[in-house]
Coordinates of C-alpha atoms in Angstrom, one line a residue:
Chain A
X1 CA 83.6 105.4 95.9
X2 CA 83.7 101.8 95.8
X3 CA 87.4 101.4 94.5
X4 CA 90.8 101.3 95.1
X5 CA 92.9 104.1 93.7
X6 CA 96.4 104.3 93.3
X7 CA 98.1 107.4 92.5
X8 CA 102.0 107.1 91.1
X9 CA 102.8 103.9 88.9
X10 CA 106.5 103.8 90.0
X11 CA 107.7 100.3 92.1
X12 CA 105.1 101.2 95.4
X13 CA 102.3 102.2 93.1
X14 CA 102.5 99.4 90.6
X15 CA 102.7 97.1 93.9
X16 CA 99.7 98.1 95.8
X17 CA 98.2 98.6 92.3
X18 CA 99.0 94.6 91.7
X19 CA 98.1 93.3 95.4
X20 CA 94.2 95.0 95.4
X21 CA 93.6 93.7 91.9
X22 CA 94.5 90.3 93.6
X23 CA 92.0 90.5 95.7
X24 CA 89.0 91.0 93.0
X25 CA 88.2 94.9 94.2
X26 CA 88.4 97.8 91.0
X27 CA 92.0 99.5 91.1
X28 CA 92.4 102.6 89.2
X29 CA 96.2 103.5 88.7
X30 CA 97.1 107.4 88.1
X31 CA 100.1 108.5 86.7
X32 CA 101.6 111.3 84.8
X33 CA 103.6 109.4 82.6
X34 CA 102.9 107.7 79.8
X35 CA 103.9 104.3 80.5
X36 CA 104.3 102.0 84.0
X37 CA 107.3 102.5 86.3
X38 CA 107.9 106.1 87.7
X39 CA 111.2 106.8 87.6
X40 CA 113.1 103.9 89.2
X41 CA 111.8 101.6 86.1
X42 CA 111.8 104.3 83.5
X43 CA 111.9 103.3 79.9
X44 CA 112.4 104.6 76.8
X45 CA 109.9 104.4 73.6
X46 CA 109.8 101.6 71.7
X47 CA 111.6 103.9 68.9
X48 CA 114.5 105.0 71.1
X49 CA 114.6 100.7 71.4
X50 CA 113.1 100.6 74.8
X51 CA 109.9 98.4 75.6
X52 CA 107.1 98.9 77.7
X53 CA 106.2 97.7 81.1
X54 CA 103.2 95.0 80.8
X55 CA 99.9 96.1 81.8
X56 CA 98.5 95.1 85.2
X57 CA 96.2 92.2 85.1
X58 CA 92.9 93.6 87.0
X59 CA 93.9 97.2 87.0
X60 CA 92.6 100.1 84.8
X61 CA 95.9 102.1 84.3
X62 CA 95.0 106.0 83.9
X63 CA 98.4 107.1 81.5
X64 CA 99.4 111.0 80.6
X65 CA 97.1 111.8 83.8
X66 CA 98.0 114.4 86.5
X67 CA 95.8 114.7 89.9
X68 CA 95.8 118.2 90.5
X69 CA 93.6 118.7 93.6
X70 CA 92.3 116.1 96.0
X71 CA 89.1 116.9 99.0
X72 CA 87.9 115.3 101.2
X73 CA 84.1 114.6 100.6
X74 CA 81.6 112.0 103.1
X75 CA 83.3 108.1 103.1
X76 CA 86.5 108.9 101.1
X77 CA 88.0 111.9 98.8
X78 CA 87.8 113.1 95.6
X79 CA 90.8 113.0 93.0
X80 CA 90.5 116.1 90.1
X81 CA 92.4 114.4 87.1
X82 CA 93.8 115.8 83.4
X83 CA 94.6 113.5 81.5
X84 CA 96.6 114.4 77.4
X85 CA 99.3 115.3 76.7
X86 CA 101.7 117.6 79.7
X87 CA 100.6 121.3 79.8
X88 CA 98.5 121.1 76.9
X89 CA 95.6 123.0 77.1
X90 CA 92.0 121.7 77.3
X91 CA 93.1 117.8 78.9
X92 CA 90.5 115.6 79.5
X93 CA 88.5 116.1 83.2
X94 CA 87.4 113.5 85.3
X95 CA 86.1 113.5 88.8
X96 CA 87.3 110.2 90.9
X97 CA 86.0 109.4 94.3
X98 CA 87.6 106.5 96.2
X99 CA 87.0 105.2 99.9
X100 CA 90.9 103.3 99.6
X101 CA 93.6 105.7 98.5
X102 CA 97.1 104.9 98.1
X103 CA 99.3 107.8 97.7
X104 CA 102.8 106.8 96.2
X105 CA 103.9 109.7 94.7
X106 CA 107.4 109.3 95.3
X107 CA 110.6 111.5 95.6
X108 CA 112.5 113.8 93.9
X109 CA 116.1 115.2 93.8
X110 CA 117.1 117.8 96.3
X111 CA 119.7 120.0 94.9
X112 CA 121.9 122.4 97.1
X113 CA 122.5 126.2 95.9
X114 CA 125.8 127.1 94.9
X115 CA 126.9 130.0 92.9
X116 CA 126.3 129.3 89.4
X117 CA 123.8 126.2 90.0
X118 CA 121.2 127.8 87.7
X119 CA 124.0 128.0 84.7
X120 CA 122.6 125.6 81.7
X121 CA 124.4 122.9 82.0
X122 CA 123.9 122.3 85.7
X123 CA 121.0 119.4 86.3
X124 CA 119.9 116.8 89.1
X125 CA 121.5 113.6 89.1
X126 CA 117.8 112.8 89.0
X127 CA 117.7 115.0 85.7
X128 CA 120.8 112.9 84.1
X129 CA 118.9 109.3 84.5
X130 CA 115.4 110.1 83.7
X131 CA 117.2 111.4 80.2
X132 CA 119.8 108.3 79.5
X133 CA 117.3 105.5 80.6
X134 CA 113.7 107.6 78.8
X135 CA 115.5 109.3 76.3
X136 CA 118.6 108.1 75.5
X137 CA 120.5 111.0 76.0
X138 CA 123.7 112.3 77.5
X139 CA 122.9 115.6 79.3
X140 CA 127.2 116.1 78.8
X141 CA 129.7 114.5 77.2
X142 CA 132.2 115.9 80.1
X143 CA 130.4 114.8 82.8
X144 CA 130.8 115.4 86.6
X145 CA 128.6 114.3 89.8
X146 CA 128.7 115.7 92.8
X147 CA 126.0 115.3 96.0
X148 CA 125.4 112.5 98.8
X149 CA 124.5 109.2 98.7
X150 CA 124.4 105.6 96.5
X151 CA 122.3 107.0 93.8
X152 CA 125.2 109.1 91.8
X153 CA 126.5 105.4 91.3
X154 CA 123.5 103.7 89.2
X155 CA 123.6 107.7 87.3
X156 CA 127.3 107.4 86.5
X157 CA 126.8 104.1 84.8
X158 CA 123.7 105.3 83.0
X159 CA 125.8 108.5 81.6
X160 CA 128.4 105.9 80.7
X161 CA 125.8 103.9 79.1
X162 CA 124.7 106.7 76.9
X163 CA 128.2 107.6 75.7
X164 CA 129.2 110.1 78.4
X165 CA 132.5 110.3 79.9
X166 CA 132.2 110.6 83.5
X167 CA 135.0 112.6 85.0
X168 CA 133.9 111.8 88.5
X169 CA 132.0 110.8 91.4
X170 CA 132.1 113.5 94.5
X171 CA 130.4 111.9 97.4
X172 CA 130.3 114.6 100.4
X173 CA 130.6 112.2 103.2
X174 CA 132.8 109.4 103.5
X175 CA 130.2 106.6 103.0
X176 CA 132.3 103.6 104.3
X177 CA 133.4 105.6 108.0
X178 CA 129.3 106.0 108.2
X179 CA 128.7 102.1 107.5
X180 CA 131.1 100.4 109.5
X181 CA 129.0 101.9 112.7
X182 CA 126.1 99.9 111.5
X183 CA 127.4 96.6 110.1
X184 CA 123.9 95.2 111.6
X185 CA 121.9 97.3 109.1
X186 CA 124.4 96.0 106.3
X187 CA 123.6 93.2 106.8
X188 CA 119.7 93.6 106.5
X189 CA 120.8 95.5 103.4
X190 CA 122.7 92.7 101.9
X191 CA 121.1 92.5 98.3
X192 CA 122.0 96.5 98.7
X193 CA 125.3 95.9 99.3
X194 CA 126.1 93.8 96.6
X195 CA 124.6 96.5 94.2
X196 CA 127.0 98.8 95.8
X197 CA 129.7 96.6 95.4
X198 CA 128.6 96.0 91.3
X199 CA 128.6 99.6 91.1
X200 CA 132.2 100.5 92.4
X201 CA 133.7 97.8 90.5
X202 CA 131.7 99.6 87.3
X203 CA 133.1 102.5 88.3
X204 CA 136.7 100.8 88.0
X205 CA 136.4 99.3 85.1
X206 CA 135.9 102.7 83.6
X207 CA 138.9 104.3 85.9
X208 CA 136.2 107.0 87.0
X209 CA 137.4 108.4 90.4
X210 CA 135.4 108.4 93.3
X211 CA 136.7 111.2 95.9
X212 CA 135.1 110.9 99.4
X213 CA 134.6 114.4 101.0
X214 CA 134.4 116.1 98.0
X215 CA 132.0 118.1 96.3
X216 CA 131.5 121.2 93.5
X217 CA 131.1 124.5 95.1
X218 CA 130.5 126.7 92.1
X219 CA 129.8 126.3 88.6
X220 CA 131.0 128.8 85.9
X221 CA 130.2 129.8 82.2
X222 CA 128.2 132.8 80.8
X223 CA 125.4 131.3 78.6
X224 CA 126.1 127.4 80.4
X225 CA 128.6 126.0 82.3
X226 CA 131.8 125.4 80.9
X227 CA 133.7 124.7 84.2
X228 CA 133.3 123.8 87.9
X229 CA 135.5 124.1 90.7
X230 CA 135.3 120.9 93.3
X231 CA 136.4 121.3 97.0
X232 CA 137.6 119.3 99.3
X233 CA 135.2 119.6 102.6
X234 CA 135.6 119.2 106.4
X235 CA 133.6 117.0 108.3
X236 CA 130.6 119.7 108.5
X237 CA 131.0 120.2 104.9
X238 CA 132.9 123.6 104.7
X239 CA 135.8 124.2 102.0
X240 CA 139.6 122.8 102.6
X241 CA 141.4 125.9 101.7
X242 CA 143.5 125.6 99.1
X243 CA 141.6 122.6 98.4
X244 CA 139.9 124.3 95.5
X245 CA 140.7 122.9 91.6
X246 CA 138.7 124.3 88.1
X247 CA 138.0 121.4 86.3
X248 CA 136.7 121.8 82.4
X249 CA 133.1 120.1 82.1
X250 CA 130.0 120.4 79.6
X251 CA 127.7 119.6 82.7
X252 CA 127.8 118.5 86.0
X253 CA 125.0 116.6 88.0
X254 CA 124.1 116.9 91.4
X255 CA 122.3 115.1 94.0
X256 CA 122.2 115.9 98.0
X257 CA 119.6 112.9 98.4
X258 CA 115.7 113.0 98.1
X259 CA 112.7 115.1 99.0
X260 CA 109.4 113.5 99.2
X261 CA 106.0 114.5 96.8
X262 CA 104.0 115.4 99.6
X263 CA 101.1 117.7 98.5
X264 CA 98.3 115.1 97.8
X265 CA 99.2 113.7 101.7
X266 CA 99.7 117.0 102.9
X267 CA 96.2 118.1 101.4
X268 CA 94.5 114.5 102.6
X269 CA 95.5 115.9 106.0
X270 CA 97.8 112.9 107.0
X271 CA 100.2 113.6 109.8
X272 CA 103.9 114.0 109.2
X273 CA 106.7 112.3 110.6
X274 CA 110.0 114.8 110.2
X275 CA 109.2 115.6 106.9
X276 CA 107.8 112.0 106.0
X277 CA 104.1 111.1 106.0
X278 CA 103.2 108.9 109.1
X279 CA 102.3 105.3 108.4
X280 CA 101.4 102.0 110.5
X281 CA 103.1 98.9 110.3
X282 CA 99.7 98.4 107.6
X283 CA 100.9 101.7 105.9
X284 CA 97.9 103.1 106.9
X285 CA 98.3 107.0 107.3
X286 CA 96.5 108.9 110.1
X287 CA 93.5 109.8 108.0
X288 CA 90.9 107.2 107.4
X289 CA 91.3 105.4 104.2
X290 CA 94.4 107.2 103.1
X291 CA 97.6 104.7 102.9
X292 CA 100.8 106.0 101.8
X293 CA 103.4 103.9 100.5
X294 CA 107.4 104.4 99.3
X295 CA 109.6 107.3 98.9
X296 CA 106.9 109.7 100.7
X297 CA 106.9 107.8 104.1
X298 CA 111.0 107.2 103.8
X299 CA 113.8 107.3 101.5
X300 CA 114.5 103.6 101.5
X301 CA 114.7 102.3 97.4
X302 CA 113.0 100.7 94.9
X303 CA 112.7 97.1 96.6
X304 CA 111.4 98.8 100.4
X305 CA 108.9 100.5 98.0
X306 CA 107.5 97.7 96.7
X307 CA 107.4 95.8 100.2
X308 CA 105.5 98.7 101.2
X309 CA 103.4 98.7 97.9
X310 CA 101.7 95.6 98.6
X311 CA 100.9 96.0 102.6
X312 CA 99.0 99.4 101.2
X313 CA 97.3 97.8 98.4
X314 CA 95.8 94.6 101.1
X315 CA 95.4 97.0 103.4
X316 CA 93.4 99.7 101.0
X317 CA 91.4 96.6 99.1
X318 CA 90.4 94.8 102.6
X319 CA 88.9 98.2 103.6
X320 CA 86.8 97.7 100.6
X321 CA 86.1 93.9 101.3
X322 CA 88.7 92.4 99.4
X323 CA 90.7 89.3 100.8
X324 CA 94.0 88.1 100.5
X325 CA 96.7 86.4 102.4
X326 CA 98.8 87.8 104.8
X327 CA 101.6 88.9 102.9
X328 CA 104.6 87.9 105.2
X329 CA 107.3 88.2 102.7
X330 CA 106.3 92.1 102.4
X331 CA 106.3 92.1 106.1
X332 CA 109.9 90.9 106.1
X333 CA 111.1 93.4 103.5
X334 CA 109.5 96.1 105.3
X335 CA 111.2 95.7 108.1
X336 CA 114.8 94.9 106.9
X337 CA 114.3 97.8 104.6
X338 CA 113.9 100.1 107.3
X339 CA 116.6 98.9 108.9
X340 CA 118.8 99.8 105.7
X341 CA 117.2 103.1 104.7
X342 CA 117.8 104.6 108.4
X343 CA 121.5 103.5 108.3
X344 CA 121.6 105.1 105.0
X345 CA 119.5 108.5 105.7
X346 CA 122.4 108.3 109.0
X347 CA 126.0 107.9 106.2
X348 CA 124.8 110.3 103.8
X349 CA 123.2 113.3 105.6
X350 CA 123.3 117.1 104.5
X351 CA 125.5 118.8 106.8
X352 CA 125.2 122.7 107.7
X353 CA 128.8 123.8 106.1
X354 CA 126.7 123.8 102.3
X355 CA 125.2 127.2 103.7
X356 CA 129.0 128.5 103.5
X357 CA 129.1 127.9 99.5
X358 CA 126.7 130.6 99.2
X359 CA 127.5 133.7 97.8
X360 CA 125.0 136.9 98.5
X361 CA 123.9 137.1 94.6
X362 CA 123.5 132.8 94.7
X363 CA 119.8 132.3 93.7
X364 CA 117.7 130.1 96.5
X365 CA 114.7 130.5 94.6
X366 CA 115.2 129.2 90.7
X367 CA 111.7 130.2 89.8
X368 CA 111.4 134.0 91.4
X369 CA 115.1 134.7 91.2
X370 CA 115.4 135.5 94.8
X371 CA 119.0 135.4 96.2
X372 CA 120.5 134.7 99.4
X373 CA 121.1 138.2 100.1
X374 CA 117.7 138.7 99.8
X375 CA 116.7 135.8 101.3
X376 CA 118.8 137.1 104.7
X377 CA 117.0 140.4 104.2
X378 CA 113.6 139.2 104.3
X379 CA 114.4 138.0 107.7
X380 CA 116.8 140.2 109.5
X381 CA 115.3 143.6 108.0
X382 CA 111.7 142.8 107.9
X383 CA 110.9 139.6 110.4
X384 CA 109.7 137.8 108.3
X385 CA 109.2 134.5 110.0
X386 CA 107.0 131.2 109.0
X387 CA 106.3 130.2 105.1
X388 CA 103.6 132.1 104.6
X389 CA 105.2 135.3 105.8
X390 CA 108.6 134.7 104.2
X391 CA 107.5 133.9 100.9
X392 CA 105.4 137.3 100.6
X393 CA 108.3 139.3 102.0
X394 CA 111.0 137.7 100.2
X395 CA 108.9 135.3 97.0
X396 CA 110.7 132.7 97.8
X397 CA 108.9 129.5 96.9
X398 CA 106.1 131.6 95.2
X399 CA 107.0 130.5 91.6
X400 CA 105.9 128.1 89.2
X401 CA 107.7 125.0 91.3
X402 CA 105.8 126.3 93.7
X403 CA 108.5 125.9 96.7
X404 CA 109.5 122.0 95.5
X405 CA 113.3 123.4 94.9
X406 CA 113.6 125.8 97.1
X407 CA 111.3 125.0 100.1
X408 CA 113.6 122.8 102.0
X409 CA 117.1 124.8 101.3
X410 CA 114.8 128.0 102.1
X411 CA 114.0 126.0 105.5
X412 CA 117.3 125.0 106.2
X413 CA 118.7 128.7 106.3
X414 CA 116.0 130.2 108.0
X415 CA 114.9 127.9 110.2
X416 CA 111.6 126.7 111.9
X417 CA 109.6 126.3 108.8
X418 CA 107.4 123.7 109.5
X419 CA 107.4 121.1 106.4
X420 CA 103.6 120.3 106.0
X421 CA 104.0 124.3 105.5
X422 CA 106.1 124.3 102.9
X423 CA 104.2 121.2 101.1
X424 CA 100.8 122.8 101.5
X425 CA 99.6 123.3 97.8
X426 CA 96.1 123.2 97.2
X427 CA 96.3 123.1 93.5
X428 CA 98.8 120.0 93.6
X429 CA 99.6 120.7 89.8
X430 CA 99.5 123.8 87.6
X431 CA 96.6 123.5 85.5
X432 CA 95.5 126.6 82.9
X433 CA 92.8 129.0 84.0
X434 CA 90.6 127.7 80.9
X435 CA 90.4 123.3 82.6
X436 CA 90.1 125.4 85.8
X437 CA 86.8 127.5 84.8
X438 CA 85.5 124.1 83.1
X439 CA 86.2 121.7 86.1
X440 CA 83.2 119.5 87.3
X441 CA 82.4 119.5 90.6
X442 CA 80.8 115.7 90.7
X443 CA 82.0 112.5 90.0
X444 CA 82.1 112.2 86.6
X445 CA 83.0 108.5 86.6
X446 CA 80.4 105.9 87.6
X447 CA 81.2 103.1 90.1
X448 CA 81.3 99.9 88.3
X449 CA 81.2 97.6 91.4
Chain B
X1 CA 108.3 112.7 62.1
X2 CA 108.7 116.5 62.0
X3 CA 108.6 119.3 64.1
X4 CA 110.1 122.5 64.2
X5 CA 112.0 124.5 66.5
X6 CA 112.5 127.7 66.4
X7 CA 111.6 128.2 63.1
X8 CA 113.9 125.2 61.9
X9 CA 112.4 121.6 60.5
X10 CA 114.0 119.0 62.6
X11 CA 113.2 115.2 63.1
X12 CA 111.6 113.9 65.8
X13 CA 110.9 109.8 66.5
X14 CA 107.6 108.9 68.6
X15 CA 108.3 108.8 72.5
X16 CA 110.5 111.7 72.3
X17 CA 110.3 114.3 74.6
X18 CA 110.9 118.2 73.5
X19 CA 113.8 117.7 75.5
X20 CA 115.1 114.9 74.3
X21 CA 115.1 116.5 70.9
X22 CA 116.6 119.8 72.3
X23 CA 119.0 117.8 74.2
X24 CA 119.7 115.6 71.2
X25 CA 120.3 118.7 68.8
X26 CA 123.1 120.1 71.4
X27 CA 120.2 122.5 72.3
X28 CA 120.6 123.4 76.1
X29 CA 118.9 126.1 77.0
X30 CA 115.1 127.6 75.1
X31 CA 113.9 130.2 78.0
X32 CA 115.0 132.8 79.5
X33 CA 114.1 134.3 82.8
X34 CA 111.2 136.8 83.7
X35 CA 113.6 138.8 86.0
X36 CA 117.4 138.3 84.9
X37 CA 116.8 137.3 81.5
X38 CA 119.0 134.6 82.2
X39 CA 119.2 131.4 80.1
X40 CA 117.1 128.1 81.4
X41 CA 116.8 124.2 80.2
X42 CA 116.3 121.2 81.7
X43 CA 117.1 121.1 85.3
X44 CA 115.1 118.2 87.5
X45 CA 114.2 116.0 84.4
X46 CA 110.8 114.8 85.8
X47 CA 108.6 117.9 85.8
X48 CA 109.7 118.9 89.1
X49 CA 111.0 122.5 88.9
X50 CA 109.7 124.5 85.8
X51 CA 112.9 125.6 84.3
X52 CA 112.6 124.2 81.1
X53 CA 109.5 126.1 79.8
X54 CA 109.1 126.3 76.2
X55 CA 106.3 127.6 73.6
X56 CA 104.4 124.4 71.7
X57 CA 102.0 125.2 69.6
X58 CA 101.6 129.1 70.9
X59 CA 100.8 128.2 74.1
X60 CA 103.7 129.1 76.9
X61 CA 105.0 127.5 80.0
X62 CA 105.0 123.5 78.9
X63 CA 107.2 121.6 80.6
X64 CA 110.0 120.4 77.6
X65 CA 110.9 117.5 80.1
X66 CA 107.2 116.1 80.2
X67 CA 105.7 116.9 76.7
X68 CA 106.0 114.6 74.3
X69 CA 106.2 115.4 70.8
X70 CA 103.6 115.1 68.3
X71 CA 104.0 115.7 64.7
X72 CA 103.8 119.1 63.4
X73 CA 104.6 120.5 66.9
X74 CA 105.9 124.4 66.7
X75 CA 108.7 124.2 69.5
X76 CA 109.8 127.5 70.3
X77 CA 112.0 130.0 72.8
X78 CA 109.8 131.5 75.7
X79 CA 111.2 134.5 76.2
X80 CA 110.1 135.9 80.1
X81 CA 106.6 135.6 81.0
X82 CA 104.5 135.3 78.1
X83 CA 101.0 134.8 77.4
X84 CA 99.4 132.1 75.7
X85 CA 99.1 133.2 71.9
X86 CA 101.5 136.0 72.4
X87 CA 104.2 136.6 69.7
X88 CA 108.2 136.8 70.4

């Protein structure tokens, strides 16, 4: 009970991992991955001529493990962990109970339906850079991007990187128009802004166009996508008539911002804030001895993350007795960061005119195959209203993703789902029926302080 | 090192995901749906959605995105739903 435990070894994680070592308490840092840095500091293996982060001084580093179910229990909660190699049957169990938790389990991709989206062919932008930086691969050699927001910039250069050519960047809104009403929160974003500036003269130098108010509404192919057709868009996103063009493309990668990993928080109990978990200006969450820091309490980047890293890791180690310094440069990142990530969640939002792409037989649901025709069904034939209802009526959100890919477009076109809802998994993680039957119930690590 | 997929020897380097050596091959697709028998690969990239299921070692539903290949590993199609130790 007596430890700190960190679960997600991306830039918060590794952070609050780093800042409670300092302070002489047992960290234990959880991750899935094999090596340190989630997916912002990905790299590849040693054989594909990447090189590995450096372990943490002070911090016991739990690789290849997945926390698939989290409970409260007297003083703290208890962490179920499989550890070997993904999906494989018969991982390694081990029962974890911590009075300091620091969930920073990060973000992932949101991806908008359109018809043909679940073509081969058709990935995340998300998808695209975990492949070039991990694995060295182009997922196209005809490349487009299409989707909101400054992260289609550091994927285009990574496709690039990897051999791709990059036919384009389609940013929805017109980034610039949404800036130049916050020139304040530029300006607390200026190590941001000169990123962005690098970026577009990359993009340049390798005469990729960047269209503003552009997007693809449909991709096409029978056994993958072979073409696309990109549409210009009004201001709430609907199609330009006659704006429509077919372009030729071996993939196209999309990327409508981020949606945060929230079923560890959600299952700690911690309150929500919109669909973020609720933190204090300690990242403290609303549940004793849970802190929460990153992509989970705001889309902000990797350099917010790690501000937010190191309040979480103090904060979690003091609770155990640990001392350290008030960390005043954190403090001061936290708070321009903000200041950034809400001018950017306010220039690249997702605006209702995507729900026009749709066609009835577009799939909302990848996993369960459930369309948007029968999606409108479920509710306007047979009421069915709230998650739970909705996804027995209609499956939607009952498949193996469990509701991570569909939940919040499934939200958006109904309406008054309520996001802890939708983020309410109790097993956090598949795990096979066989690790489920043998699963011990008590710690089966021993505290060592 | 070697694997095979799909009944076919292939090599495969340490670190390398099944999708990176699907990918790699010009592989993009190795399931196809329960419902519409419709052809899935990689989709999210980081073990996110489920789409790119594939049979390693007999034993269905691995994420090709997240596994990381050993040597000797049997890659191959999963076709629908299909239970562990199940043939195609």
């Amino acid at each position: 009970m007596n430890r700190v435990v960190v679960v997600g070894a991306g830039p918060a994680g590794m952070a609050a991992a780093r800042a409670a070592a300092a302070t002489g308490v047992e960290v234990v840092l959880v991750d899935s991955a094999q090596g340190l840095g989630g997916q912002y500091h990905r790299r590849a293996p040693e054989s594909l001529g990447g090189n590995e982060i450096p372990p943490i001084p002070g911090v016991r580093h739990l690789a290849a493990t997945t926390v698939w179910a989290l409970e409260p229990v007297p003083g703290g909660h208890r962490l179920h962990l499989r550890t070997g190699p993904a999906d494989a049957p018969g991982r390694q169990a081990t029962v974890l109970d911590t009075a300091a938790l620091v969930l920073a389990t990060g973000a992932y991709d949101r991806a908008l339906p359109f018809p043909g989206w679940d073509l081969p062919g058709v990935f995340t932008a998300g998808a695209a850079q975990a492949l070039a930086k991990g694995q060295k691969v182009a997922v196209g050699s005809r490349v487009l991007l299409a989707g909101t927001g400054p992260f289609l910039l550091p994927v285009a250069e990574s496709l690039i990187g990897v051999g791709a050519r990059v036919l384009g960047v389609l940013e929805a809104n017109i980034p610039v128009g949404g800036w130049l009403r916050d020139p304040l929160a530029l300006l607390a974003g200026r190590a941001k802004a000169a990123e962005l500036a690098r970026y577009v003269t990359m993009l340049a130098r390798h005469r990729v166009p960047f269209r503003p108010r552009t997007t693809v509404i449909a991709a096409h192919g029978t056994d993958r996508v072979t073409e696309v057709t990109t549409a210009r868009l009004t201001a709430d996103w609907r199609v330009r008539p006659g704006s429509e063009r077919r372009v030729p493309v071996d993939a196209v990668c999309v990327g409508f911002g981020f949606t945060p990993q929230l079923e560890l928080a959600v299952a700690a109990g911690c309150r929500l804030a919109g669909e973020f978990v609720e933190v204090n200006e300690a990242q403290a969450t609303s549940v004793a001895g849970v802190f929460a820091a990153g992509e989970i309490t705001g889309i902000g980047g990797a350099d917010l993350s790690e501000a937010e890293g190191v309040l979480a890791g103090l904060a979690a180690a003091r609770l155990l007795g640990g001392q350290g310094e008030t960390p005043r440069r954190a403090i001061a990142a936290v708070r321009a960061g903000r200041r950034f990530a809400a001018a950017l969640d306010r220039a690249h939002p997702v605006r209702a005119g995507w729900q026009s792409w749709l066609a009835e037989d577009t799939l909302i649901c990848r996993c369960e195959e459930v369309d948007y025709g029968a999606l409108c069904r479920a509710v306007r034939d047979r009421d069915a209203i709230g998650v739970r209802s909705l996804k027995l009526v209609s499956r939607v959100g009952l498949g193996a993703c469990q509701g991570r890919t569909c939940g919040r477009n499934a939200a958006d076109l109904v309406g008054g789902l309520d996001p802890a809802g939708l983020a309410r998994r109790p097993i956090a993680a598949p795990v096979r029926l066989g690790e489920l039957a043998t699963t011990p119930v008590h710690p089966n690590e021993r505290d060592t302080s | 090192m070697r694997v095979r997929v799909d009944g076919q020897e292939k090599s495969a380097l340490p670190g390398q995901t099944v999708a990176g050596v699907l990918l790699a091959g010009g592989r993009v697709s190795w399931r196809t749906t329960r419902n519409g028998d419709r052809p899935r690969g990689v989709f999210c990239g980081i073990g996110v959605c489920f789409d790119c299921l594939v049979v390693v070692n007999g034993v269905p539903d691995v994420r090709a995105c997240q596994r990381v290949v050993a040597d000797g590993d049997e890659i191959r199609t999963q076709l629908g739903a299909e239970l562990p130790g199940s043939a195609s």
